[in-house]
């Protein structure tokens, strides 16, 4: 994908989108991701994606990626998973994570699409209380 094309996708995609390289380093962080996590793209790009999650995943995430690169066994790619995200202010929230994989300039990249589940969880909780 060309730089300009990539930038236009990142600026308009409705879900939060985070792109990482195979070391887990963030190379792209969408405007929606900025709003969701409270970080500006320039604070996150060049950092490890583990910045966006609480322990114990934060310490283990490099190993998750290595395991995938070594075994090829997909656990989230192609399936999605509900996980816990962490904002800049340290607060955490439930999020649905979908991961895709692509090869760009003979480099493997992973694209993460993130949906904030906070309001869905809140409504589920209210419905439970109302029963
Ligand atoms: C794997 C958590 C964000 C890329 C995993 C696994 C967990 C996890 C638990 C391992 C699953 C297993 O072994 O059973 C999280 C959390 C995130 C997050 C809590 C919150 C921000 C991301 C993002 C990307 C990403 C944004 C990519 C842009 C990967 C890759 C793997 C992985 C490539 C290995 C492939 C796979 O298991 O299918 N992550 N992740 N993660 N994650 Fe993340």
PDB file of C-alpha atoms and ligand atoms in Angstrom:
ATOM      1  CA  UNK A   1       0.000   0.000   0.000  1.00  0.00           C
ATOM      2  CA  UNK A   2       1.357   3.425  -0.899  1.00  0.00           C
ATOM      3  CA  UNK A   3       1.985   5.975   1.831  1.00  0.00           C
ATOM      4  CA  UNK A   4      -0.775   8.353   0.675  1.00  0.00           C
ATOM      5  CA  UNK A   5      -3.276   5.512   0.346  1.00  0.00           C
ATOM      6  CA  UNK A   6      -2.376   4.279   3.811  1.00  0.00           C
ATOM      7  CA  UNK A   7      -2.801   7.761   5.276  1.00  0.00           C
ATOM      8  CA  UNK A   8      -6.257   8.202   3.778  1.00  0.00           C
ATOM      9  CA  UNK A   9      -7.365   4.822   5.155  1.00  0.00           C
ATOM     10  CA  UNK A  10      -6.036   5.632   8.593  1.00  0.00           C
ATOM     11  CA  UNK A  11      -7.789   9.008   8.645  1.00  0.00           C
ATOM     12  CA  UNK A  12     -11.202   7.703   7.637  1.00  0.00           C
ATOM     13  CA  UNK A  13     -11.582   4.138   8.966  1.00  0.00           C
ATOM     14  CA  UNK A  14     -14.542   4.192  11.431  1.00  0.00           C
ATOM     15  CA  UNK A  15     -13.079   1.602  13.789  1.00  0.00           C
ATOM     16  CA  UNK A  16      -9.867   2.178  15.683  1.00  0.00           C
ATOM     17  CA  UNK A  17      -7.035   0.765  13.581  1.00  0.00           C
ATOM     18  CA  UNK A  18      -3.500  -0.025  14.716  1.00  0.00           C
ATOM     19  CA  UNK A  19      -0.796  -1.383  12.408  1.00  0.00           C
ATOM     20  CA  UNK A  20       2.305  -3.112  13.792  1.00  0.00           C
ATOM     21  CA  UNK A  21       5.389  -4.729  12.296  1.00  0.00           C
ATOM     22  CA  UNK A  22       6.493  -8.253  13.197  1.00  0.00           C
ATOM     23  CA  UNK A  23       8.342  -7.007  16.266  1.00  0.00           C
ATOM     24  CA  UNK A  24       5.130  -5.494  17.627  1.00  0.00           C
ATOM     25  CA  UNK A  25       6.219  -1.923  16.917  1.00  0.00           C
ATOM     26  CA  UNK A  26       3.337   0.412  16.005  1.00  0.00           C
ATOM     27  CA  UNK A  27       3.708   1.896  12.514  1.00  0.00           C
ATOM     28  CA  UNK A  28       0.242   3.436  12.148  1.00  0.00           C
ATOM     29  CA  UNK A  29      -2.408   4.633  14.610  1.00  0.00           C
ATOM     30  CA  UNK A  30      -5.773   5.907  13.320  1.00  0.00           C
ATOM     31  CA  UNK A  31      -7.646   9.046  14.435  1.00  0.00           C
ATOM     32  CA  UNK A  32     -10.281   6.819  16.080  1.00  0.00           C
ATOM     33  CA  UNK A  33      -7.541   4.945  17.936  1.00  0.00           C
ATOM     34  CA  UNK A  34      -6.253   8.303  19.202  1.00  0.00           C
ATOM     35  CA  UNK A  35      -9.677   9.102  20.660  1.00  0.00           C
ATOM     36  CA  UNK A  36     -10.139   5.635  22.117  1.00  0.00           C
ATOM     37  CA  UNK A  37      -6.748   5.268  23.820  1.00  0.00           C
ATOM     38  CA  UNK A  38      -6.046   8.944  24.585  1.00  0.00           C
ATOM     39  CA  UNK A  39      -2.652   8.872  22.851  1.00  0.00           C
ATOM     40  CA  UNK A  40      -1.637  10.926  19.819  1.00  0.00           C
ATOM     41  CA  UNK A  41      -0.318   8.845  16.910  1.00  0.00           C
ATOM     42  CA  UNK A  42       3.169  10.344  17.316  1.00  0.00           C
ATOM     43  CA  UNK A  43       3.301   9.117  20.943  1.00  0.00           C
ATOM     44  CA  UNK A  44       2.517   5.530  19.957  1.00  0.00           C
ATOM     45  CA  UNK A  45       4.228   5.083  16.587  1.00  0.00           C
ATOM     46  CA  UNK A  46       7.655   3.565  17.186  1.00  0.00           C
ATOM     47  CA  UNK A  47       6.530   2.093  20.529  1.00  0.00           C
ATOM     48  CA  UNK A  48       5.528  -1.488  21.303  1.00  0.00           C
ATOM     49  CA  UNK A  49       1.790  -2.234  20.937  1.00  0.00           C
ATOM     50  CA  UNK A  50       1.929  -3.645  24.478  1.00  0.00           C
ATOM     51  CA  UNK A  51       1.627   0.005  25.623  1.00  0.00           C
ATOM     52  CA  UNK A  52      -2.099  -0.349  24.814  1.00  0.00           C
ATOM     53  CA  UNK A  53      -2.848  -3.226  27.198  1.00  0.00           C
ATOM     54  CA  UNK A  54      -2.652  -4.021  30.924  1.00  0.00           C
ATOM     55  CA  UNK A  55      -0.686  -6.845  32.578  1.00  0.00           C
ATOM     56  CA  UNK A  56      -0.324  -9.761  32.169  1.00  0.00           C
ATOM     57  CA  UNK A  57      -0.750  -9.406  28.385  1.00  0.00           C
ATOM     58  CA  UNK A  58       1.563  -6.360  28.373  1.00  0.00           C
ATOM     59  CA  UNK A  59       4.579  -8.470  29.429  1.00  0.00           C
ATOM     60  CA  UNK A  60       3.555 -11.491  27.352  1.00  0.00           C
ATOM     61  CA  UNK A  61       2.601  -9.879  24.042  1.00  0.00           C
ATOM     62  CA  UNK A  62       6.068 -10.102  22.407  1.00  0.00           C
ATOM     63  CA  UNK A  63       5.984 -13.827  23.147  1.00  0.00           C
ATOM     64  CA  UNK A  64       2.482 -14.139  21.637  1.00  0.00           C
ATOM     65  CA  UNK A  65       3.764 -12.664  18.374  1.00  0.00           C
ATOM     66  CA  UNK A  66       6.957 -14.787  18.413  1.00  0.00           C
ATOM     67  CA  UNK A  67       4.908 -17.888  19.038  1.00  0.00           C
ATOM     68  CA  UNK A  68       2.761 -17.096  16.028  1.00  0.00           C
ATOM     69  CA  UNK A  69       5.772 -16.309  13.804  1.00  0.00           C
ATOM     70  CA  UNK A  70       7.398 -19.614  14.800  1.00  0.00           C
ATOM     71  CA  UNK A  71       4.406 -21.942  14.724  1.00  0.00           C
ATOM     72  CA  UNK A  72       2.029 -20.217  12.290  1.00  0.00           C
ATOM     73  CA  UNK A  73      -0.768 -21.180  14.634  1.00  0.00           C
ATOM     74  CA  UNK A  74      -3.472 -18.492  14.707  1.00  0.00           C
ATOM     75  CA  UNK A  75      -5.229 -17.724  17.929  1.00  0.00           C
ATOM     76  CA  UNK A  76      -6.712 -14.294  17.252  1.00  0.00           C
ATOM     77  CA  UNK A  77      -5.954 -13.742  13.555  1.00  0.00           C
ATOM     78  CA  UNK A  78      -9.057 -14.791  11.656  1.00  0.00           C
ATOM     79  CA  UNK A  79     -11.118 -15.373  14.801  1.00  0.00           C
ATOM     80  CA  UNK A  80     -11.125 -12.160  16.868  1.00  0.00           C
ATOM     81  CA  UNK A  81     -11.219 -11.988  20.617  1.00  0.00           C
ATOM     82  CA  UNK A  82     -12.603  -9.819  23.410  1.00  0.00           C
ATOM     83  CA  UNK A  83      -9.604  -8.489  25.362  1.00  0.00           C
ATOM     84  CA  UNK A  84      -8.847  -5.633  27.761  1.00  0.00           C
ATOM     85  CA  UNK A  85      -7.304  -2.405  26.483  1.00  0.00           C
ATOM     86  CA  UNK A  86      -5.502   0.264  28.491  1.00  0.00           C
ATOM     87  CA  UNK A  87      -5.768   4.010  27.909  1.00  0.00           C
ATOM     88  CA  UNK A  88      -3.034   6.595  28.419  1.00  0.00           C
ATOM     89  CA  UNK A  89      -4.598   7.557  31.769  1.00  0.00           C
ATOM     90  CA  UNK A  90      -4.231   3.929  32.922  1.00  0.00           C
ATOM     91  CA  UNK A  91      -7.961   3.104  32.810  1.00  0.00           C
ATOM     92  CA  UNK A  92      -8.951  -0.173  31.156  1.00  0.00           C
ATOM     93  CA  UNK A  93     -11.896  -1.100  28.933  1.00  0.00           C
ATOM     94  CA  UNK A  94     -13.308  -4.147  27.128  1.00  0.00           C
ATOM     95  CA  UNK A  95     -12.578  -4.231  23.409  1.00  0.00           C
ATOM     96  CA  UNK A  96     -13.171  -6.532  20.494  1.00  0.00           C
ATOM     97  CA  UNK A  97      -9.952  -7.138  18.587  1.00  0.00           C
ATOM     98  CA  UNK A  98      -9.761  -8.397  15.007  1.00  0.00           C
ATOM     99  CA  UNK A  99      -6.309  -8.939  13.499  1.00  0.00           C
ATOM    100  CA  UNK A 100      -5.361  -9.246   9.866  1.00  0.00           C
ATOM    101  CA  UNK A 101      -2.010 -10.036   8.315  1.00  0.00           C
ATOM    102  CA  UNK A 102      -0.443  -8.644   5.149  1.00  0.00           C
ATOM    103  CA  UNK A 103       2.896  -8.418   3.420  1.00  0.00           C
ATOM    104  CA  UNK A 104       4.046  -4.929   2.388  1.00  0.00           C
ATOM    105  CA  UNK A 105       7.445  -4.378   0.708  1.00  0.00           C
ATOM    106  CA  UNK A 106       8.391  -7.965   1.682  1.00  0.00           C
ATOM    107  CA  UNK A 107       7.754  -7.036   5.317  1.00  0.00           C
ATOM    108  CA  UNK A 108       5.009  -8.738   7.254  1.00  0.00           C
ATOM    109  CA  UNK A 109       2.560  -6.384   8.978  1.00  0.00           C
ATOM    110  CA  UNK A 110      -0.414  -6.970  11.270  1.00  0.00           C
ATOM    111  CA  UNK A 111      -3.491  -4.739  11.205  1.00  0.00           C
ATOM    112  CA  UNK A 112      -5.621  -4.573  14.325  1.00  0.00           C
ATOM    113  CA  UNK A 113      -9.229  -3.340  14.256  1.00  0.00           C
ATOM    114  CA  UNK A 114     -10.621  -2.430  17.621  1.00  0.00           C
ATOM    115  CA  UNK A 115     -14.195  -1.888  18.741  1.00  0.00           C
ATOM    116  CA  UNK A 116     -14.867  -0.348  22.134  1.00  0.00           C
ATOM    117  CA  UNK A 117     -17.301  -2.622  24.006  1.00  0.00           C
ATOM    118  CA  UNK A 118     -17.778  -0.309  27.006  1.00  0.00           C
ATOM    119  CA  UNK A 119     -21.328   0.767  26.135  1.00  0.00           C
ATOM    120  CA  UNK A 120     -22.371  -2.726  25.061  1.00  0.00           C
ATOM    121  CA  UNK A 121     -21.187  -4.150  28.405  1.00  0.00           C
ATOM    122  CA  UNK A 122     -22.945  -1.345  30.272  1.00  0.00           C
ATOM    123  CA  UNK A 123     -26.255  -2.027  28.508  1.00  0.00           C
ATOM    124  CA  UNK A 124     -25.911  -5.786  29.125  1.00  0.00           C
ATOM    125  CA  UNK A 125     -25.351  -5.035  32.809  1.00  0.00           C
ATOM    126  CA  UNK A 126     -28.408  -2.731  32.957  1.00  0.00           C
ATOM    127  CA  UNK A 127     -30.571  -5.368  31.268  1.00  0.00           C
ATOM    128  CA  UNK A 128     -29.410  -7.950  33.804  1.00  0.00           C
ATOM    129  CA  UNK A 129     -30.230  -5.578  36.690  1.00  0.00           C
ATOM    130  CA  UNK A 130     -33.680  -4.923  35.227  1.00  0.00           C
ATOM    131  CA  UNK A 131     -34.653  -8.612  35.213  1.00  0.00           C
TER     132      UNK A 131
HETATM  133  C1  LIG B   1      -1.705 -12.355  20.039  1.00  0.00           C
HETATM  134  C2  LIG B   1      -3.744  -9.610  23.477  1.00  0.00           C
HETATM  135  C3  LIG B   1      -3.589  -5.750  20.576  1.00  0.00           C
HETATM  136  C4  LIG B   1      -1.304  -8.435  17.235  1.00  0.00           C
HETATM  137  C5  LIG B   1      -2.330 -11.935  21.189  1.00  0.00           C
HETATM  138  C6  LIG B   1      -2.740 -12.819  22.269  1.00  0.00           C
HETATM  139  C7  LIG B   1      -3.318 -12.053  23.227  1.00  0.00           C
HETATM  140  C8  LIG B   1      -3.282 -10.685  22.766  1.00  0.00           C
HETATM  141  C9  LIG B   1      -3.927 -12.509  24.567  1.00  0.00           C
HETATM  142  C10 LIG B   1      -2.421 -14.334  22.324  1.00  0.00           C
HETATM  143  C11 LIG B   1      -3.595 -15.208  22.095  1.00  0.00           C
HETATM  144  C12 LIG B   1      -3.238 -16.637  22.491  1.00  0.00           C
HETATM  145  O1  LIG B   1      -2.073 -17.033  22.415  1.00  0.00           O
HETATM  146  O2  LIG B   1      -4.162 -17.330  22.888  1.00  0.00           O
HETATM  147  C13 LIG B   1      -3.840  -8.322  23.000  1.00  0.00           C
HETATM  148  C14 LIG B   1      -4.418  -7.219  23.757  1.00  0.00           C
HETATM  149  C15 LIG B   1      -4.392  -6.133  22.954  1.00  0.00           C
HETATM  150  C16 LIG B   1      -3.770  -6.565  21.681  1.00  0.00           C
HETATM  151  C17 LIG B   1      -4.954  -7.278  25.189  1.00  0.00           C
HETATM  152  C18 LIG B   1      -4.903  -4.774  23.364  1.00  0.00           C
HETATM  153  C19 LIG B   1      -4.553  -3.633  22.851  1.00  0.00           C
HETATM  154  C20 LIG B   1      -3.015  -6.166  19.397  1.00  0.00           C
HETATM  155  C21 LIG B   1      -2.937  -5.357  18.198  1.00  0.00           C
HETATM  156  C22 LIG B   1      -2.297  -6.112  17.250  1.00  0.00           C
HETATM  157  C23 LIG B   1      -1.979  -7.399  17.862  1.00  0.00           C
HETATM  158  C24 LIG B   1      -3.493  -3.936  18.064  1.00  0.00           C
HETATM  159  C25 LIG B   1      -1.958  -5.805  15.816  1.00  0.00           C
HETATM  160  C26 LIG B   1      -2.015  -4.625  15.278  1.00  0.00           C
HETATM  161  C27 LIG B   1      -1.196  -9.717  17.723  1.00  0.00           C
HETATM  162  C28 LIG B   1      -0.625 -10.819  16.960  1.00  0.00           C
HETATM  163  C29 LIG B   1      -0.758 -11.963  17.756  1.00  0.00           C
HETATM  164  C30 LIG B   1      -1.397 -11.531  18.994  1.00  0.00           C
HETATM  165  C31 LIG B   1      -0.006 -10.730  15.586  1.00  0.00           C
HETATM  166  C32 LIG B   1      -0.335 -13.402  17.393  1.00  0.00           C
HETATM  167  C33 LIG B   1      -1.272 -14.039  16.390  1.00  0.00           C
HETATM  168  C34 LIG B   1      -2.419 -14.861  16.967  1.00  0.00           C
HETATM  169  O3  LIG B   1      -2.351 -15.267  18.151  1.00  0.00           O
HETATM  170  O4  LIG B   1      -3.367 -15.127  16.199  1.00  0.00           O
HETATM  171  N1  LIG B   1      -2.688 -10.647  21.520  1.00  0.00           N
HETATM  172  N2  LIG B   1      -3.443  -7.899  21.773  1.00  0.00           N
HETATM  173  N3  LIG B   1      -2.438  -7.393  19.157  1.00  0.00           N
HETATM  174  N4  LIG B   1      -1.641 -10.173  18.925  1.00  0.00           N
HETATM  175 FE1  LIG B   1      -2.443  -9.003  20.374  1.00  0.00          FE
END
